[in-house]
XYZ file of C-alpha atoms in Angstrom:
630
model
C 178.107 192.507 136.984
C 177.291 194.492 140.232
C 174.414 193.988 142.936
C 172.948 196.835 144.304
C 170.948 196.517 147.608
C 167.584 197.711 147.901
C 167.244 200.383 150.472
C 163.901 202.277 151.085
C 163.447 205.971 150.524
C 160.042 208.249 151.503
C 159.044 208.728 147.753
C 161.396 206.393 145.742
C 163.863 203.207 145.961
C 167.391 203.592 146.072
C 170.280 201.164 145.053
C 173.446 202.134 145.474
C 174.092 205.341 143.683
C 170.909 204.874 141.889
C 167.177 206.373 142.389
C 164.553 204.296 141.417
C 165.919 202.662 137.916
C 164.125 201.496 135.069
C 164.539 197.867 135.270
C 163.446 194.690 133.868
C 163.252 191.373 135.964
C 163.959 187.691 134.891
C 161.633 184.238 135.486
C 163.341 181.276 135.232
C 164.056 178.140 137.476
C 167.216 176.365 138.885
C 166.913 175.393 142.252
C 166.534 171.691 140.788
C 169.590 171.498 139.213
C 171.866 173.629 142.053
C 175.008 171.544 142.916
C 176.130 170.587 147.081
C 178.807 172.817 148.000
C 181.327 169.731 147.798
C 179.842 168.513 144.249
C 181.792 169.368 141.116
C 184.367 172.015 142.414
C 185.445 172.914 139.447
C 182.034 174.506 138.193
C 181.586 178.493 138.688
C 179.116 180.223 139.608
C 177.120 183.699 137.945
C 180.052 186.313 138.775
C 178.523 188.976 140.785
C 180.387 191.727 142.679
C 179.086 193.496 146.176
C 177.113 190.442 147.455
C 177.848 188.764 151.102
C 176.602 185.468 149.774
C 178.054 182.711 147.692
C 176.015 182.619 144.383
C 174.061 179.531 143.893
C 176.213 176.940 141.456
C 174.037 175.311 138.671
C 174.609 171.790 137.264
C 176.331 172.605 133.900
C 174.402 170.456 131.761
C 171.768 172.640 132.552
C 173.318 175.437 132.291
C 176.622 177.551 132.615
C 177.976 180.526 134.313
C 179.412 181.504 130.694
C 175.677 180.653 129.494
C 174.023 182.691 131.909
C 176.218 186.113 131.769
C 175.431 185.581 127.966
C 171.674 185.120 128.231
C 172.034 188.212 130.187
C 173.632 190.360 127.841
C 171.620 188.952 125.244
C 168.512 190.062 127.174
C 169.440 193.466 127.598
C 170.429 193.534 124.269
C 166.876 193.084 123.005
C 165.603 196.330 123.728
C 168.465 199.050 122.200
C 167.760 202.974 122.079
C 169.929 205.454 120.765
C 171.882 208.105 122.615
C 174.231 211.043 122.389
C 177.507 211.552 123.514
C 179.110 215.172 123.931
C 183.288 215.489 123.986
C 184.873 218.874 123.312
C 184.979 221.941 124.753
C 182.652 224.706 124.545
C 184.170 225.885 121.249
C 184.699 222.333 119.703
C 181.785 220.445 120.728
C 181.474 217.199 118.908
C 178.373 214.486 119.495
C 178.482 211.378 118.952
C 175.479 209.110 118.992
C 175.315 205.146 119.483
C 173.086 202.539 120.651
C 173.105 201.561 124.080
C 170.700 199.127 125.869
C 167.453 201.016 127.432
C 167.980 199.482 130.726
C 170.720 198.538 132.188
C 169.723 196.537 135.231
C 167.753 193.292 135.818
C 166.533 192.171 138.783
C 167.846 188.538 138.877
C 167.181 186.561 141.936
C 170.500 185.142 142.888
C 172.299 188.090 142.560
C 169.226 190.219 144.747
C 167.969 187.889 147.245
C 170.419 186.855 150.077
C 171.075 183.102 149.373
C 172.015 182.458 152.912
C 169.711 179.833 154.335
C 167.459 181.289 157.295
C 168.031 184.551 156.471
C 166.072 187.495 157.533
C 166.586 189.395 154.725
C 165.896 187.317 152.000
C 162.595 186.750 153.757
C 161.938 190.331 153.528
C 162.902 190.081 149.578
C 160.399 187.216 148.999
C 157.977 189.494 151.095
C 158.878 192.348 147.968
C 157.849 190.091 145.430
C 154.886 191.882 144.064
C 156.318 195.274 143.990
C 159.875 193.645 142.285
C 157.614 192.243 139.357
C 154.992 194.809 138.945
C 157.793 197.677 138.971
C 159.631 196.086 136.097
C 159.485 197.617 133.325
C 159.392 194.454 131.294
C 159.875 190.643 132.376
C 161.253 188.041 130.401
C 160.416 184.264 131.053
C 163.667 182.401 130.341
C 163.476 178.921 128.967
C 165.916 177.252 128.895
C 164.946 173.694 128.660
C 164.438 173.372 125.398
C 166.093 174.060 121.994
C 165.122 177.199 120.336
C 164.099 175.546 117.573
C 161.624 173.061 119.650
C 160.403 175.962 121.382
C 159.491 178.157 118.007
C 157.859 174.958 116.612
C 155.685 174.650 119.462
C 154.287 177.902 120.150
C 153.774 178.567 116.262
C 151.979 174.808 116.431
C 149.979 176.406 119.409
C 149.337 179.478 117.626
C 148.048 177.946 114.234
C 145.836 175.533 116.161
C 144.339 178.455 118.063
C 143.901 180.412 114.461
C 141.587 177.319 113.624
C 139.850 176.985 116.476
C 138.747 181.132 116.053
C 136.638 179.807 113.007
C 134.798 177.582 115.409
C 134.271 179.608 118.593
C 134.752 183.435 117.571
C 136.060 185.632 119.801
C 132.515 187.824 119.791
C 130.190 187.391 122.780
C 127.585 186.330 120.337
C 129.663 183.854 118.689
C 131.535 182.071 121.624
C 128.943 179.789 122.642
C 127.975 178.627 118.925
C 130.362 175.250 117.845
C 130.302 174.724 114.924
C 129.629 171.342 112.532
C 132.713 170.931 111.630
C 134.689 169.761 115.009
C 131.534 167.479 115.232
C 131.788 165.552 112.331
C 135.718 164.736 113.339
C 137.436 167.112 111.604
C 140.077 168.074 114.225
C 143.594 167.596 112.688
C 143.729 171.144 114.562
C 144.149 169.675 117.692
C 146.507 167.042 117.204
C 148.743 169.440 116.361
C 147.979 171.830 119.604
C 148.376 168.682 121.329
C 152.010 168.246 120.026
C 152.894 171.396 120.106
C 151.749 171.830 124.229
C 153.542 168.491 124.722
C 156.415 169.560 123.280
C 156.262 173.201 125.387
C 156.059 171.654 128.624
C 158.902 169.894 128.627
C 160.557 173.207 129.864
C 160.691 172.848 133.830
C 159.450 176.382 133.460
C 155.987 175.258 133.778
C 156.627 172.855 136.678
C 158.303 175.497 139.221
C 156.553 176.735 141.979
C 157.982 180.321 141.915
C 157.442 180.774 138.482
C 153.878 180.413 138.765
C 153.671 184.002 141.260
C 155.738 185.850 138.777
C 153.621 184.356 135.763
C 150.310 185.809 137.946
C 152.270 188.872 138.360
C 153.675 189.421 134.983
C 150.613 188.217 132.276
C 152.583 190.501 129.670
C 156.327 188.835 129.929
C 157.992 188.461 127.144
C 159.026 184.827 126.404
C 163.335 184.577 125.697
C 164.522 181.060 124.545
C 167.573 179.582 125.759
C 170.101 181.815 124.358
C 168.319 184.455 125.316
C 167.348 185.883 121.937
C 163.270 187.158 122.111
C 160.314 184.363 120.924
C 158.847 186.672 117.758
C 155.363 186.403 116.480
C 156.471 186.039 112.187
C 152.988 184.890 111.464
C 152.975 187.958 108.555
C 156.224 187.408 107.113
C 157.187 183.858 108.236
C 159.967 183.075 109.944
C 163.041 185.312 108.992
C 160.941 188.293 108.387
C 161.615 191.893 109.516
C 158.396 193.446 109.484
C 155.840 192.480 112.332
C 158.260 191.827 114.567
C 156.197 191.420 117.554
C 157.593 189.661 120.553
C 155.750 186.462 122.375
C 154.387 187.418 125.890
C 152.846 185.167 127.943
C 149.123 186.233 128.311
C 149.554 185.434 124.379
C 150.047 181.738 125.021
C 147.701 181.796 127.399
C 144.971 183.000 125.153
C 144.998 180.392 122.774
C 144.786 177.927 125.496
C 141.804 179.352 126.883
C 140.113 179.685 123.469
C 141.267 175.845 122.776
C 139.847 174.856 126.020
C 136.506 176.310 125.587
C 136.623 174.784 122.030
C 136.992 171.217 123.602
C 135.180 171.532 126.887
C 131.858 172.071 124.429
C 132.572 169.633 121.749
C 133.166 166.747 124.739
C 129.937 168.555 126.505
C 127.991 167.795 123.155
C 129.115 164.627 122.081
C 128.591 163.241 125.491
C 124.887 164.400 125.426
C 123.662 163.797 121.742
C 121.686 160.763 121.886
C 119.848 161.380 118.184
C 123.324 161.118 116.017
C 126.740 159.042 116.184
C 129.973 161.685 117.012
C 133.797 160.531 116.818
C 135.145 159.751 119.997
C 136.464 162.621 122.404
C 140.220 161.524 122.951
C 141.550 164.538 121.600
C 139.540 167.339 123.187
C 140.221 164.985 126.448
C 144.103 164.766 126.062
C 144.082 168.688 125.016
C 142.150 169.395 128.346
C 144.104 167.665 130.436
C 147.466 169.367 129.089
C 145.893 172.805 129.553
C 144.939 171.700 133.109
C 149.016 170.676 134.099
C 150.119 174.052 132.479
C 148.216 176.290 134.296
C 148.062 178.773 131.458
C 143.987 178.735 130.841
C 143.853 179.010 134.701
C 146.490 182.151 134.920
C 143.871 183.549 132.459
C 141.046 183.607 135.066
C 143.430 186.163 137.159
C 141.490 184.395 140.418
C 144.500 183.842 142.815
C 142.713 181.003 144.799
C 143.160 179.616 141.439
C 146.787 179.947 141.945
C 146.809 178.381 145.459
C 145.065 175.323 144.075
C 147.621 175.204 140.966
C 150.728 175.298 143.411
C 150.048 172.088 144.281
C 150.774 170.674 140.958
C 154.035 172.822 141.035
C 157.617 171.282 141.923
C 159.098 172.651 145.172
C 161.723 171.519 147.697
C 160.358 173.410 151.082
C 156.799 172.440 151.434
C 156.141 175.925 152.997
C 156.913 177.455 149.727
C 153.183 176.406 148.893
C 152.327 179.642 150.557
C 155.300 181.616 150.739
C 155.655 180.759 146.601
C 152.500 182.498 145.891
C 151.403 184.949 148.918
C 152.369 188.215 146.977
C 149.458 187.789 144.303
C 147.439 188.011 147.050
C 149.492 191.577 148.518
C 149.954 189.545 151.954
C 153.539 189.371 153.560
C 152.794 185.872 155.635
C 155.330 184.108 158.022
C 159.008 185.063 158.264
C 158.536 187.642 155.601
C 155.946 189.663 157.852
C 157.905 193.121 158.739
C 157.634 191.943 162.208
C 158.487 188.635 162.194
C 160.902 187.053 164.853
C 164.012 186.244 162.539
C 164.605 183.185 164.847
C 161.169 181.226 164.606
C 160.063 179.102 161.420
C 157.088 178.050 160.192
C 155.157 174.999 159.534
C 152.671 174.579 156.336
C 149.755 174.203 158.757
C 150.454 177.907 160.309
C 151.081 179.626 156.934
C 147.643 178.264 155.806
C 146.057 179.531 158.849
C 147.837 182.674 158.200
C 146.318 182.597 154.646
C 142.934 182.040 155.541
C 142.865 184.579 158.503
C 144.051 187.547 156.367
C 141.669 186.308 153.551
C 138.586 186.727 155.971
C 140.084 189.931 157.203
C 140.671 191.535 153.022
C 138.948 189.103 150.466
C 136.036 187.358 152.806
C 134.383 186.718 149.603
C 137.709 185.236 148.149
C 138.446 182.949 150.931
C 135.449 180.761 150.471
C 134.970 180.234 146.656
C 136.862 176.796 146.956
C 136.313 173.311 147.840
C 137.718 170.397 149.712
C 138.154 167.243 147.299
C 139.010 165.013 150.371
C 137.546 164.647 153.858
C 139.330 167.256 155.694
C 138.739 167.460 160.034
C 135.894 169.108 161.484
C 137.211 172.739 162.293
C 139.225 173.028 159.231
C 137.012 173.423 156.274
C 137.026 177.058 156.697
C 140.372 177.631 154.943
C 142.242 176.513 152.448
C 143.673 173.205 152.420
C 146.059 171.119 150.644
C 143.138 168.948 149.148
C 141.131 172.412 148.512
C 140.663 173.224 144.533
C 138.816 175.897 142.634
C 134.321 174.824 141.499
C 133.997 175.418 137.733
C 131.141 177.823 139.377
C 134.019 180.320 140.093
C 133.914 181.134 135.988
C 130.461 182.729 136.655
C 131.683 185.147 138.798
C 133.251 187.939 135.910
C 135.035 189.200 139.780
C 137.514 186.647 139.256
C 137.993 187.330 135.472
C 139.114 190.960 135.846
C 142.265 192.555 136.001
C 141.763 193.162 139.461
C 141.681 190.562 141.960
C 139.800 192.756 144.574
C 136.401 192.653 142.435
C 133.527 194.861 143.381
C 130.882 192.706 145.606
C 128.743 193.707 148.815
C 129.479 191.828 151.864
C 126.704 190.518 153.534
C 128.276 188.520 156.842
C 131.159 189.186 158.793
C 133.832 186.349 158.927
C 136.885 186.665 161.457
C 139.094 183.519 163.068
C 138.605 181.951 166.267
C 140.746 179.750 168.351
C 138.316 177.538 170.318
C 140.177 174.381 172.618
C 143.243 175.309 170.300
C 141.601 174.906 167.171
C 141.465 177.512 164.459
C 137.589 177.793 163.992
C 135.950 180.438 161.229
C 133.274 182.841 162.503
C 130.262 183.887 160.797
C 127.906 186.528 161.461
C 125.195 187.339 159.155
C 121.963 186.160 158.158
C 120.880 182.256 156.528
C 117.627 180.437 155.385
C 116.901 176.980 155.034
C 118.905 174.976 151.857
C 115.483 173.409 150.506
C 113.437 176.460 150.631
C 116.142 178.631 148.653
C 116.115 175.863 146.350
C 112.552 175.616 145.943
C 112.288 179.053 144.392
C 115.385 178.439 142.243
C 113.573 175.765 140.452
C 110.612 177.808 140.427
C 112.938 180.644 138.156
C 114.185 177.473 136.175
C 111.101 176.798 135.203
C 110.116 179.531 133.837
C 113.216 180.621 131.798
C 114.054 177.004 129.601
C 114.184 177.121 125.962
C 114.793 174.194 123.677
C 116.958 174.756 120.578
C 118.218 172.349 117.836
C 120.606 172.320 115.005
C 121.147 170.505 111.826
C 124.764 168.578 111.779
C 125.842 166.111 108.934
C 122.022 166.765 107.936
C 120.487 165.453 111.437
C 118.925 167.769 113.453
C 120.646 167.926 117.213
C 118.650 169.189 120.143
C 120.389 170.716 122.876
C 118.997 173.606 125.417
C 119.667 177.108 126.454
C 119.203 179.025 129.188
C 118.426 182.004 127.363
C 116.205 182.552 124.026
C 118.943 183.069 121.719
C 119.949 181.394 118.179
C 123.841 180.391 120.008
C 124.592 177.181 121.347
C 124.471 178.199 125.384
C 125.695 175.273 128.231
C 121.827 174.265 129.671
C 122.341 176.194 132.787
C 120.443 176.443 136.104
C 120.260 179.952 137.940
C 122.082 178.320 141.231
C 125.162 176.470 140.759
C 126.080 174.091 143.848
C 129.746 172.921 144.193
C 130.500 170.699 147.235
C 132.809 169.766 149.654
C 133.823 165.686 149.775
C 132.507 165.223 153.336
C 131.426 162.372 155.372
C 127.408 162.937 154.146
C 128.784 163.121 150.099
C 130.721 159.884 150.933
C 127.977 157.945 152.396
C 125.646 158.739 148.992
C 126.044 156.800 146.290
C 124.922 159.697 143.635
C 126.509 162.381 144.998
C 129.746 160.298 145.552
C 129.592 159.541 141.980
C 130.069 163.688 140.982
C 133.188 165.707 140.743
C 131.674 167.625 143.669
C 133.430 170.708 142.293
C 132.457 170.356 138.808
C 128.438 169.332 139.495
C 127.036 169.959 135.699
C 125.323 173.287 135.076
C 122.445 171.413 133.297
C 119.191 172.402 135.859
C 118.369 168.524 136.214
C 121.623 167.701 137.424
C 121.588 171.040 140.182
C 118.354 169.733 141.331
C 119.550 166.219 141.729
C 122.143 167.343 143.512
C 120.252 169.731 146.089
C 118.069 167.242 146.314
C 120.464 164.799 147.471
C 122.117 166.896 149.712
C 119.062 168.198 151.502
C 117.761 164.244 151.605
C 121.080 163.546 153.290
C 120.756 165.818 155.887
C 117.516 164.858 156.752
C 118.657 161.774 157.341
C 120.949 162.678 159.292
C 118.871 164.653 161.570
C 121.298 167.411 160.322
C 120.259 171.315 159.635
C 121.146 172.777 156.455
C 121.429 176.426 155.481
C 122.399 178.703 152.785
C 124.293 181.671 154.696
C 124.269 184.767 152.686
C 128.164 186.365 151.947
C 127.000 188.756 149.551
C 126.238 190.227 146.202
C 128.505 190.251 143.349
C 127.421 192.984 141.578
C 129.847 194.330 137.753
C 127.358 196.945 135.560
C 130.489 197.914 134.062
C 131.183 194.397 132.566
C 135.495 194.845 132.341
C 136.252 193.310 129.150
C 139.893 192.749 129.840
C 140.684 189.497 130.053
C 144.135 188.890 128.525
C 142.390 190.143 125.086
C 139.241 187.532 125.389
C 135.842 189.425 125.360
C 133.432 187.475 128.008
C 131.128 184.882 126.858
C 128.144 187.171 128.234
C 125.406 189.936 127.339
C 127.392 192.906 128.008
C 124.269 195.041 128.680
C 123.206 194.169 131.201
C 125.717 193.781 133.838
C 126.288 190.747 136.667
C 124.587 190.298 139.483
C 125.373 186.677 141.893
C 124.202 186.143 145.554
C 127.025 183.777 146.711
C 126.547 181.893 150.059
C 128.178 178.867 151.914
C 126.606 175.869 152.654
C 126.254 174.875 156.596
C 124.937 172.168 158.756
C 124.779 171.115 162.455
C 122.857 168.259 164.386
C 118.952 169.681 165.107
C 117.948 170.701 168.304
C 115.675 167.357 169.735
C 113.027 169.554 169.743
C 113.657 170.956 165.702
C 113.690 174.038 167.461
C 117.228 176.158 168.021
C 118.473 179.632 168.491
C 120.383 180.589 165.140
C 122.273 183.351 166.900
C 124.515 181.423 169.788
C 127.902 182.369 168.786
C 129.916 179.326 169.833
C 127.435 176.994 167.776
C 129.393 174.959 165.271
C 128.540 174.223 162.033
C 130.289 171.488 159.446
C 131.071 173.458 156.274
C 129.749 171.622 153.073
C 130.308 173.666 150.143
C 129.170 176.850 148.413
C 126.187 177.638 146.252
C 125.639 180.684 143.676
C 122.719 182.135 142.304
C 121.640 184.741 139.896
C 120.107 187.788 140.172
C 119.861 189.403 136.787
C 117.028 190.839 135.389
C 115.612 187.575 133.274
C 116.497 185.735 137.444
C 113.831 188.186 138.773
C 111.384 189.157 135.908
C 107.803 187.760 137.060
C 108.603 186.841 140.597
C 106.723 187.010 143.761
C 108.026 190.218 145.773
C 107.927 186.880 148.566
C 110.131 184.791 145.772
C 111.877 188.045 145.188
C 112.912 188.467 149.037
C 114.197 184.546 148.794
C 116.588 185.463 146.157
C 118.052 189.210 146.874
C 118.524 187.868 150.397
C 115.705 190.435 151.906
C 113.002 189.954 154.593
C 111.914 188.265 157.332
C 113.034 184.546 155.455
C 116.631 185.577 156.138
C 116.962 184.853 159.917
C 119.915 186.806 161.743
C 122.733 183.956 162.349
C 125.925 183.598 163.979
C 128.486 180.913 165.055
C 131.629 179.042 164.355
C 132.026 176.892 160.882
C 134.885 174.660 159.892
């Protein structure tokens, strides 16, 4: 085995003797289980020729040298094509053809990265990352922490549970809302056995790593290899030990089944929670399903919303706490830190610069991006404008189809300018655009509420079941509101007893509970003496409704299209005399969450054009506003 260094070319990479090779790339995990230099002297290492740097030594009851090489080979070995070979001379030519592997390189970390700590050019190789994965021309996810046979049973488990749960939720727009009677009534030996079976899958450390999770994002379509290296085969037509339909296990297959599983329980604990007029079974299961699906991060890799990912490293096992960013910065395209082309090779980084890093390169390429998250803990004033280690993704974020895409750019219309400021050597954020008052914004949501609820009911175990939509429809629909608040745990959301009581980032949908909580919040304020507005950071606006979505159609009306205003929440002491220019640059605002609110047609129909101007963000309502936030 032979490493070939990486060196850049005009039009094409070059390794060695080689221009730009097909090649396929390998996610697994081992920097748990790598041994001291002085332990266990006596275990090798992966044999690799033309490399400068001793080759990271793995615990052996993990795995071996001998096992590696042979997972290797094995993986290779997977994809075969023929080819011919010519011997002879002109007059006696003689061909002779035989199977050879397609590829025959792999990008495997060890052997490609320079090991040596502190090194400048393995910080240049993390910084490649997204170009490494995306080049491949296929990507296998190794696991090797659990027997093959384990690891068959449980994604077979997985995939029979998910075949079940297709009979309740459909996979057609107009079916996925509807659940039906049967998970209801208790009927859900279904989901013991996806329980099981994702129990029994995340045992491999796989789904704990860190660095897995960017090549996961990366990589939706890698093809799962068990631990001997042999490809995970999808023998639902035959059974296993059938030929035909061999079709290999990726992971955006997985993935799928957890996100139809998880919409299956999220509404059956949704209902059950909220019929009052018949008696349910208990939710355990849904519950215990949810909160596997959470841990694994596959539902959320679904969502293709790399803030998502930011908030998921934290769950993730690493042992350099700067790896939070430097782990997952390539979904994003940024090159952050020491792996910045121009970098000073001497100086190192602490996790409080990389996240200012992050969030100043989000305002300057995704200012939309960079504020659809929330702060579950009190963070300091000045801060709340970036990510934080307490920061996590509002269930409001699944509204916005921009984060369900396959591309994590969207298409949106900026409406305020955000840049970094350093102010008394604080990292501020700085807005510029235009804001209204919370309470008046809110006014005319509840106006459009109003006028768009419809009351529906079903018959289950013979008792009829009311429940609401926010469309007229015959589906089961979540009761939704037309603005969706999610909030950031501040000093105000402490000091109230009802909006202390919420998951602040998961505020129900249901247009009683949004009012509450605006309510609440703008009552707070008040109270406070504080001044709240809704600054404007633009449209989200999708008429061409992208279906893809790891093979999931959207649970929407694909005619007509998407259209969100999205805007932060902000609030500062008032003026003593309630009066206050909005436009003094260095005026700072506390950050306090973000707020969404529709603009499709059925948002609009029958509205004032003044009503109208209130919710497109038009007119003399929105007041030209600038300053710091944080």
């Amino acid at each position: 085995m032979t490493s070939y260094q990486y060196q850049r070319e005009p039009d094409a990479s070059r390794y060695g003797e080689y221009l730009s090779p097909m090649y396929y790339a390998l996610s697994y995990t081992w920097g748990r289980w790598e041994l001291e230099p002085d332990r266990s002297p006596e275990t090798k290492a992966l044999e690799v020729a033309n490399v400068s740097w001793p080759i990271p030594r793995i615990r052996p009851d993990r795995f071996t040298a001998a096992q590696f090489k042979r997972v290797l080979q094995n993986i290779l070995a997977n994809y075969m094509v023929s080819k011919v070979e010519l011997s002879g001379d002109q007059h006696n030519t003689k061909q002779h053809i035989y199977s050879a592997p397609q590829s025959e390189f792999v990008w495997l970390d060890v052997a490609c990265i320079d090991q040596t700590p502190g090194s400048p050019l393995k910080a240049q190789e993390i910084g490649r990352q997204a170009r490494i994965f995306r080049g491949a021309e296929k990507v296998f996810i190794w696991l090797h922490g659990i027997e093959p046979s384990v690891l068959w049973r449980a994604v077979s488990g997985l995939f029979r549970a998910g075949g079940e749960a297709i009979w309740i939720y459909g996979r057609e727009p107009g079916q996925l809302p509807r659940l039906r009677g049967s998970v209801l009534r208790g009927d859900e030996g279904f989901l013991a056995e996806a329980v099981t079976s994702l129990q029994d899958l995340l045992k491999d450390p796989w789904f704990s790593s860190l660095w897995t999770l960017q090549e996961a994002f990366l990589s939706p379509a890698a093809e799962i290899v068990d631990k001997d290296g042999q490809l995970l085969c999808d023998l639902r037509t035959g059974g296993p030990g059938a030929v035909e339909a061999r079709t290999p296990i990726d992971l955006q297959s997985i993935s799928r089944e957890c996100v139809l599983l998880a919409r299956v329980c999220s509404r059956s604990v949704a209902i059950k929670k909220q019929s009052t007029t018949i008696s349910l079974p208990p939710s355990e299961l849904e519950e215990s399903l949810l909160a596997l699906i959470e841990k694994s991060g596959l539902a959320t890799l679904a969502l293709r919303n790399p803030m998502a990912l930011y908030t998921m490293s934290r769950k993730r096992t690493t042992r350099d706490p700067c790896d939070r960013i430097y782990g997952i910065m390539q979904v994003f395209d940024f090159q952050l830190g020491s792996s910045a082309p121009e970098a000073d090779p001497q100086k190192s980084f602490t996790l409080p610069e990389l996240e200012i890093q992050l969030g100043e390169e989000l305002f300057r390429k995704m200012p939309l991006l960079s504020q659809v998250v929330v702060h579950t803990e009190v963070v300091p004033f000045g801060h709340a404008w970036r990510v934080q280690a307490s920061s996590t993704m509002p269930s409001l974020a699944d509204q916005l189809t921009y984060y369900r895409t396959s591309s994590i750019w969207g298409t949106y219309e900026p409406r305020c300018n955000l840049s970094a400021s350093t102010q008394s050597g604080t990292a501020w954020g700085r807005f510029d655009g235009v804001s209204i008052p919370f309470s008046e914004l809110v006014e005319v949501c509840r106006i459009v509420n109003e006028a768009g609820l419809y009351q529906y009911s079903e018959r289950i175990s013979g008792q009829e079941v009311q429940y609401e939509a926010s469309e007229p429809n015959e589906n089961y629909s979540q009761p939704k509101s037309c603005f969706q608040l999610a909030l950031d745990m501040t000093e105000l959301t402490f000091k109230s007893p009802y909006l202390s009581s919420l998951e602040l980032s998961n505020i129900s949908p249901h247009q009683q509970n949004q009012q509450s909580a605006a309510l609440e919040l703008a009552s707070a304020c008040e109270c406070e003496h504080l001044e709240l507005r809704v600054i404007l950071l633009g449209r989200y606006v999708d008429e061409r409704r992208d279906r893809w979505d790891w093979g999931m159609t959207e649970d929407k009306d694909f005619s007509r299209g998407e259209k969100w205003n999205m805007g932060i929440l902000l609030s500062r002491p008032f003026p003593s005399n309630r009066v206050g220019h909005l436009n003094q640059e260095n005026t700072k605002w506390r950050r306090l969450g973000v707020m969404i609110w529709d603009l499709a047609n059925n948002a609009l129909t029958g509205r004032t054009s003044k009503e109208k101007e209130y919710l497109l963000g038009e007119g003399r309502t929105w007041e030209k506003t600038e300053g710091l936030f944080g």
